[in-house]
Amino acid sequence: MLAAFAFNTAENLPIGLLELIADGLHVSLPSVGYLVTGYGITVAVASLPLAHFTRTMPRRYVLTALLTALVVSSLAAATAESYWLLLAARLLTALAQALFWAVMGPVAVGLFRPAIRGRVVGALSVAGSAALVLGVPAGTWLGRQSGWPVPIVGVAALGFVSLVTIAVLLPTSRPEEGHAAYGTRPEARRFGTVLAAGTLSATGAFAGYTYIVKFLGDVSGFSGSTVNALLVAFGVACLAGVTVTGALLDRFPQSVLASALAVQAVGMLGLYAAGGDPVAAVVFLALMGGALGPVFMATQNEMLHCAPGRTDMALAANSGAYNAGIASGAALGGLVLSHSGVRGTFLMGGLLTVAGCAVLLGERLLPGGGRSVMPRPREDARHG
């Protein structure tokens, strides 16, 4: 959980330090924005290849190496005296995170009995979401008090604590061992459906969310200080959403994903239709925030059930597809913004999310109802 918190804080910290980094390195604000964009693209591209390359390595060694990369890259970023050195350090962090999300799920879930794997995924998701509510705001405040490198050193410190803990305490085992190495209900069609629905959801969410500050100011009429408070409220809603959803994953693993997508669609389309009213804008913003975290958490949990092969490969594919959706959503939203205004970005985002709901519904209506079950790996193959 601490490692998940550290990685998510590292990923999003430049958003809060945007102006400080730009002034410190004498570059433009869009250049600093590319630190976030390049990070997401790297995770999207590298997740599956890295998971395949490390598929035979003991997970204790892999996680130790990934956290070492986080610590080294964070310290390099904090001491960077040029934009290009900072970008290189960020890309190293992104490579580590690309594999981290694929590996940490099966490792953590494998430490507990199968009946509570949803609660374990929920706990990890709470830690990741807490980075947006606590890590980034705290890092932004610290950067303004002491300079932008200081909070990045703080991320390195968090990573070091996680590194030592995992290196000392995590058992050393082969990656194919344990009940979480393979899906409980391998279903090729379900895997493709969840992957497609999650990607559409991420594309839709970030087509609008990327421009949420402009929307709340121009359409809803909130002041700058109020917008900042609403962004914190959005993060709190996201944290509350994953906390509540985590308790339901084990009982309703498939229904949770469909429900989260539906709530996200309502939130985004509600902002498009009624975002000019401040009260309505707050309500629909909270709905969108409450669904954003649970969507990714639910897709990750589904991968632990329906993965047609190894769960780490399925999780890598899911993480890569989700980050590709984030990058393409931001780009698509920019195109809509230039032609239809900021309100149109939420219409586009809501429609893409509805398309994700339709994908899930279509799978249910097709013959077989998504139950194209593949044979589970033999017990001796999974345990050597």
Phi, psi and omega in degrees: 000319178294321178295318177298318177299316182294315181295316180292326175295316179300320182296318189259354184302322179302336178298316179283337182258016189310303184291323181295317179293317180301316179291319184292324182257000177059051176232171182280162178298317177301327179296320177291326176300328179294340176297327178278316180298312180298326178298310182297319180295319179298316178298318181298318185280324191267344188304305185291314178300319179293320178297321179292319183295326185258015190297337182259358185276139175305136188293331177299318180290321180295312181295323177298318179294320180295318180288328172297319178297321178298314181295312182295315182292325178293317177295322177295320178295319182293332181259003182294134179253002177220158181298320185290326175292321177296317179298317179298318179296320178297320181292327175295318176299319180297320178299319178295318181292326180304320180273330183303313183292335178282328187269320191292330180298302179300326180295310182293315181296325181293347179278351185235167179291150186302331186294342183242022183296329178297322178293326178292315176300321178297318179297318178296322180290324176300317180296318179295319179291329179298337177298323180285328183274323185247310187297308183292313177300318179294319178295322178296315179297315181296322179296322179289332180277324191233359183105149188296333180292335187298310179296334177290323173297324177299321176298319178299322179294317177298317179297324180293319177299316178296319180301310182296317182299312182291319181297327184272320193255333185288131178296149176267118181214160178290144186296336181273358180275156176093159186287345182266001182288334181229156180294149179284331179224077184299119182220109184297318182293318179297319178302311180296323180295312180297319180298315181293315181295319179295321179294316177298320179297314180295318179299314180295315183300315186273350169296326178263313187298329179303332185244026184295326180296315179295320180298310183295330178280310187280321185268312183276340176080022179279151176285167181301317181293323178292322178300317178300318179294323179292328177294322175295318178297323177300316178295321178295319178297321178297316179296319178295321180298314181289329178295313180292316184295324180302329180284346184255349187299320182290330183272323184226063187299323182274322181294328181299317181296312180298319180294317180296319177297318180296318179295319178298318179298316179298317180298315183288316179291328175295320176297319178298315186280322188233014184294347177288341176269122185302319181294313179298322180299318180294318181297311183287331175295319178295321178297316179297315178296321181292342181259335189300310179293314180299331179299309181294320179298318181293323178292322177298317179294321178299321181298328178290342178261313191259003181308123181286347176224227177291141181291329180295324177292321178295318179293324176296317178297319180294316179295317179296317180294320180296316179291327173296322177296321178299311182295315181290327178296316178298320179291317179296318177299324177297321178294315179296320180302317183288338183255326187237359181088170187291333179296324181295336180294327180280331172295313178299315180298318179294321180293321177295323177293320175300321177298322175297319176298320180296324178298315178296317180294319180299323178297322180293326185277340180289154177305133182097342176055032179080010184259042177281074189286130177265155179298136176288148177302144179298150183301321182287335178287327182279334185244015176076000000 
